[in-house]
């Protein structure tokens, strides 16, 4: 894992998103599953659907990071693309009834930043083990 930025990023992001998903359930008691307004987790709004999505994305990233470089690259790029879409769409959904994952401005910034990092790493090439040893 030390020689693969993709594996490192996927594993770290996966662990963080799993933790955020679990912590989200601690603050979303009484919030509707797909409510347009959620409870605050630090500065981010979450609802139970948002938490489930964090758990799914965290599991996918962690699994891919532990599996291997090719899997990590694929999942990093895919999740990065999805977060880019969510970050851009989130700008238009904030006060909309379509905001079923209770997005707020802080969520949009985090999703766009995550997208840039995941896409950047996922679309880059990891050095091969032979090149690292040389």
PDB file of C-alpha atoms in Angstrom:
ATOM      1  CA  UNK A   1       0.000   0.000   0.000  1.00  0.00           C
ATOM      2  CA  UNK A   2       2.966   2.348   0.579  1.00  0.00           C
ATOM      3  CA  UNK A   3       3.735   2.411  -3.141  1.00  0.00           C
ATOM      4  CA  UNK A   4       0.177   3.057  -4.307  1.00  0.00           C
ATOM      5  CA  UNK A   5      -1.435   6.455  -3.762  1.00  0.00           C
ATOM      6  CA  UNK A   6      -4.694   4.956  -5.052  1.00  0.00           C
ATOM      7  CA  UNK A   7      -4.747   2.234  -2.418  1.00  0.00           C
ATOM      8  CA  UNK A   8      -3.762   4.657   0.338  1.00  0.00           C
ATOM      9  CA  UNK A   9      -6.407   7.241  -0.599  1.00  0.00           C
ATOM     10  CA  UNK A  10      -9.139   4.631  -1.112  1.00  0.00           C
ATOM     11  CA  UNK A  11      -8.405   2.990   2.235  1.00  0.00           C
ATOM     12  CA  UNK A  12      -8.181   6.284   4.162  1.00  0.00           C
ATOM     13  CA  UNK A  13     -11.279   7.790   2.530  1.00  0.00           C
ATOM     14  CA  UNK A  14     -13.151   4.517   2.991  1.00  0.00           C
ATOM     15  CA  UNK A  15     -12.410   4.437   6.713  1.00  0.00           C
ATOM     16  CA  UNK A  16     -13.371   8.105   7.127  1.00  0.00           C
ATOM     17  CA  UNK A  17     -16.638   7.763   5.188  1.00  0.00           C
ATOM     18  CA  UNK A  18     -17.574   4.642   7.182  1.00  0.00           C
ATOM     19  CA  UNK A  19     -16.927   6.540  10.413  1.00  0.00           C
ATOM     20  CA  UNK A  20     -18.926   9.562   9.217  1.00  0.00           C
ATOM     21  CA  UNK A  21     -21.805   7.295   8.200  1.00  0.00           C
ATOM     22  CA  UNK A  22     -21.869   5.667  11.622  1.00  0.00           C
ATOM     23  CA  UNK A  23     -21.546   8.984  13.502  1.00  0.00           C
ATOM     24  CA  UNK A  24     -24.331  10.403  11.356  1.00  0.00           C
ATOM     25  CA  UNK A  25     -26.790   7.911  12.795  1.00  0.00           C
ATOM     26  CA  UNK A  26     -25.964   9.209  16.281  1.00  0.00           C
ATOM     27  CA  UNK A  27     -27.337  12.663  15.373  1.00  0.00           C
ATOM     28  CA  UNK A  28     -30.219  11.840  13.018  1.00  0.00           C
ATOM     29  CA  UNK A  29     -32.722  10.436  15.481  1.00  0.00           C
ATOM     30  CA  UNK A  30     -36.182  11.765  14.621  1.00  0.00           C
ATOM     31  CA  UNK A  31     -35.149  12.954  11.152  1.00  0.00           C
ATOM     32  CA  UNK A  32     -37.079  11.519   8.224  1.00  0.00           C
ATOM     33  CA  UNK A  33     -35.161   8.973   6.124  1.00  0.00           C
ATOM     34  CA  UNK A  34     -35.036  11.226   3.040  1.00  0.00           C
ATOM     35  CA  UNK A  35     -35.839  14.555   4.705  1.00  0.00           C
ATOM     36  CA  UNK A  36     -34.729  17.690   2.871  1.00  0.00           C
ATOM     37  CA  UNK A  37     -33.358  19.081   6.141  1.00  0.00           C
ATOM     38  CA  UNK A  38     -31.168  17.009   8.391  1.00  0.00           C
ATOM     39  CA  UNK A  39     -29.336  17.171  11.674  1.00  0.00           C
ATOM     40  CA  UNK A  40     -25.936  18.793  12.018  1.00  0.00           C
ATOM     41  CA  UNK A  41     -22.831  16.647  12.170  1.00  0.00           C
ATOM     42  CA  UNK A  42     -20.223  19.307  12.908  1.00  0.00           C
ATOM     43  CA  UNK A  43     -21.032  21.727  10.013  1.00  0.00           C
ATOM     44  CA  UNK A  44     -22.573  19.170   7.657  1.00  0.00           C
ATOM     45  CA  UNK A  45     -26.258  18.266   7.435  1.00  0.00           C
ATOM     46  CA  UNK A  46     -27.128  14.595   7.323  1.00  0.00           C
ATOM     47  CA  UNK A  47     -30.242  12.482   7.257  1.00  0.00           C
ATOM     48  CA  UNK A  48     -30.478   8.675   7.442  1.00  0.00           C
ATOM     49  CA  UNK A  49     -30.324   8.318   3.632  1.00  0.00           C
ATOM     50  CA  UNK A  50     -27.164  10.448   3.551  1.00  0.00           C
ATOM     51  CA  UNK A  51     -25.684   8.197   6.266  1.00  0.00           C
ATOM     52  CA  UNK A  52     -26.489   5.027   4.296  1.00  0.00           C
ATOM     53  CA  UNK A  53     -24.812   6.540   1.233  1.00  0.00           C
ATOM     54  CA  UNK A  54     -21.710   7.383   3.297  1.00  0.00           C
ATOM     55  CA  UNK A  55     -21.598   3.791   4.576  1.00  0.00           C
ATOM     56  CA  UNK A  56     -21.921   2.350   1.052  1.00  0.00           C
ATOM     57  CA  UNK A  57     -19.259   4.638  -0.401  1.00  0.00           C
ATOM     58  CA  UNK A  58     -16.960   4.053   2.564  1.00  0.00           C
ATOM     59  CA  UNK A  59     -17.328   0.283   2.236  1.00  0.00           C
ATOM     60  CA  UNK A  60     -16.651   0.387  -1.520  1.00  0.00           C
ATOM     61  CA  UNK A  61     -13.549   2.552  -1.081  1.00  0.00           C
ATOM     62  CA  UNK A  62     -12.173   0.527   1.829  1.00  0.00           C
ATOM     63  CA  UNK A  63     -12.767  -2.791   0.070  1.00  0.00           C
ATOM     64  CA  UNK A  64     -11.129  -1.533  -3.147  1.00  0.00           C
ATOM     65  CA  UNK A  65      -8.171  -0.054  -1.265  1.00  0.00           C
ATOM     66  CA  UNK A  66      -7.529  -3.333   0.513  1.00  0.00           C
ATOM     67  CA  UNK A  67      -8.062  -5.430  -2.625  1.00  0.00           C
ATOM     68  CA  UNK A  68      -5.473  -3.894  -4.917  1.00  0.00           C
ATOM     69  CA  UNK A  69      -4.267  -1.015  -7.024  1.00  0.00           C
ATOM     70  CA  UNK A  70      -6.487  -1.626 -10.057  1.00  0.00           C
ATOM     71  CA  UNK A  71      -9.613  -1.829  -7.908  1.00  0.00           C
ATOM     72  CA  UNK A  72      -8.617   1.250  -5.943  1.00  0.00           C
ATOM     73  CA  UNK A  73      -8.020   3.278  -9.122  1.00  0.00           C
ATOM     74  CA  UNK A  74     -11.377   2.265 -10.566  1.00  0.00           C
ATOM     75  CA  UNK A  75     -13.350   2.985  -7.415  1.00  0.00           C
ATOM     76  CA  UNK A  76     -11.484   6.253  -6.715  1.00  0.00           C
ATOM     77  CA  UNK A  77     -12.300   7.496 -10.211  1.00  0.00           C
ATOM     78  CA  UNK A  78     -15.922   6.314 -10.069  1.00  0.00           C
ATOM     79  CA  UNK A  79     -16.617   7.781  -6.629  1.00  0.00           C
ATOM     80  CA  UNK A  80     -14.789  10.974  -7.627  1.00  0.00           C
ATOM     81  CA  UNK A  81     -17.019  11.313 -10.701  1.00  0.00           C
ATOM     82  CA  UNK A  82     -20.149  10.736  -8.619  1.00  0.00           C
ATOM     83  CA  UNK A  83     -19.015  13.286  -6.036  1.00  0.00           C
ATOM     84  CA  UNK A  84     -18.329  15.802  -8.792  1.00  0.00           C
ATOM     85  CA  UNK A  85     -21.884  15.315 -10.041  1.00  0.00           C
ATOM     86  CA  UNK A  86     -23.336  15.520  -6.509  1.00  0.00           C
ATOM     87  CA  UNK A  87     -21.245  18.621  -5.745  1.00  0.00           C
ATOM     88  CA  UNK A  88     -22.431  20.446  -8.854  1.00  0.00           C
ATOM     89  CA  UNK A  89     -26.071  19.323  -8.561  1.00  0.00           C
ATOM     90  CA  UNK A  90     -26.015  20.164  -4.873  1.00  0.00           C
ATOM     91  CA  UNK A  91     -25.473  23.820  -5.744  1.00  0.00           C
ATOM     92  CA  UNK A  92     -28.910  23.847  -7.364  1.00  0.00           C
ATOM     93  CA  UNK A  93     -30.742  21.605  -4.900  1.00  0.00           C
ATOM     94  CA  UNK A  94     -30.142  23.368  -1.579  1.00  0.00           C
ATOM     95  CA  UNK A  95     -33.650  24.798  -1.092  1.00  0.00           C
ATOM     96  CA  UNK A  96     -35.411  22.284  -3.270  1.00  0.00           C
ATOM     97  CA  UNK A  97     -37.773  19.419  -2.429  1.00  0.00           C
ATOM     98  CA  UNK A  98     -35.396  17.269  -4.520  1.00  0.00           C
ATOM     99  CA  UNK A  99     -32.701  17.648  -1.845  1.00  0.00           C
ATOM    100  CA  UNK A 100     -33.406  14.168  -0.433  1.00  0.00           C
ATOM    101  CA  UNK A 101     -29.963  13.799   1.156  1.00  0.00           C
ATOM    102  CA  UNK A 102     -30.174  17.074   3.119  1.00  0.00           C
ATOM    103  CA  UNK A 103     -27.248  18.802   1.423  1.00  0.00           C
ATOM    104  CA  UNK A 104     -25.975  22.151   2.652  1.00  0.00           C
ATOM    105  CA  UNK A 105     -23.190  24.460   1.481  1.00  0.00           C
ATOM    106  CA  UNK A 106     -20.533  22.709   3.560  1.00  0.00           C
ATOM    107  CA  UNK A 107     -21.543  19.353   2.054  1.00  0.00           C
ATOM    108  CA  UNK A 108     -21.160  20.777  -1.442  1.00  0.00           C
ATOM    109  CA  UNK A 109     -17.663  22.096  -0.704  1.00  0.00           C
ATOM    110  CA  UNK A 110     -16.625  18.743   0.795  1.00  0.00           C
ATOM    111  CA  UNK A 111     -18.096  16.774  -2.120  1.00  0.00           C
ATOM    112  CA  UNK A 112     -16.317  18.954  -4.680  1.00  0.00           C
ATOM    113  CA  UNK A 113     -13.005  18.743  -2.780  1.00  0.00           C
ATOM    114  CA  UNK A 114     -13.379  14.957  -2.447  1.00  0.00           C
ATOM    115  CA  UNK A 115     -14.149  14.754  -6.174  1.00  0.00           C
ATOM    116  CA  UNK A 116     -10.997  16.648  -7.112  1.00  0.00           C
ATOM    117  CA  UNK A 117      -8.784  14.485  -4.900  1.00  0.00           C
ATOM    118  CA  UNK A 118     -10.395  11.139  -5.799  1.00  0.00           C
ATOM    119  CA  UNK A 119     -10.484  11.902  -9.528  1.00  0.00           C
ATOM    120  CA  UNK A 120      -6.929  13.244  -9.456  1.00  0.00           C
ATOM    121  CA  UNK A 121      -5.598  10.133  -7.778  1.00  0.00           C
ATOM    122  CA  UNK A 122      -7.912   7.727  -9.596  1.00  0.00           C
ATOM    123  CA  UNK A 123      -6.983   9.026 -13.038  1.00  0.00           C
ATOM    124  CA  UNK A 124      -3.251   9.097 -12.318  1.00  0.00           C
ATOM    125  CA  UNK A 125      -0.971   6.153 -12.811  1.00  0.00           C
ATOM    126  CA  UNK A 126       0.582   4.436  -9.836  1.00  0.00           C
ATOM    127  CA  UNK A 127       4.248   3.602 -10.204  1.00  0.00           C
ATOM    128  CA  UNK A 128       4.873  -0.042 -10.835  1.00  0.00           C
ATOM    129  CA  UNK A 129       6.707  -1.939  -8.063  1.00  0.00           C
ATOM    130  CA  UNK A 130       9.751  -2.335 -10.359  1.00  0.00           C
ATOM    131  CA  UNK A 131       9.960   1.434 -10.889  1.00  0.00           C
ATOM    132  CA  UNK A 132       9.683   2.116  -7.167  1.00  0.00           C
ATOM    133  CA  UNK A 133      12.596  -0.237  -6.342  1.00  0.00           C
ATOM    134  CA  UNK A 134      14.873   1.328  -8.952  1.00  0.00           C
TER     135      UNK A 134
END
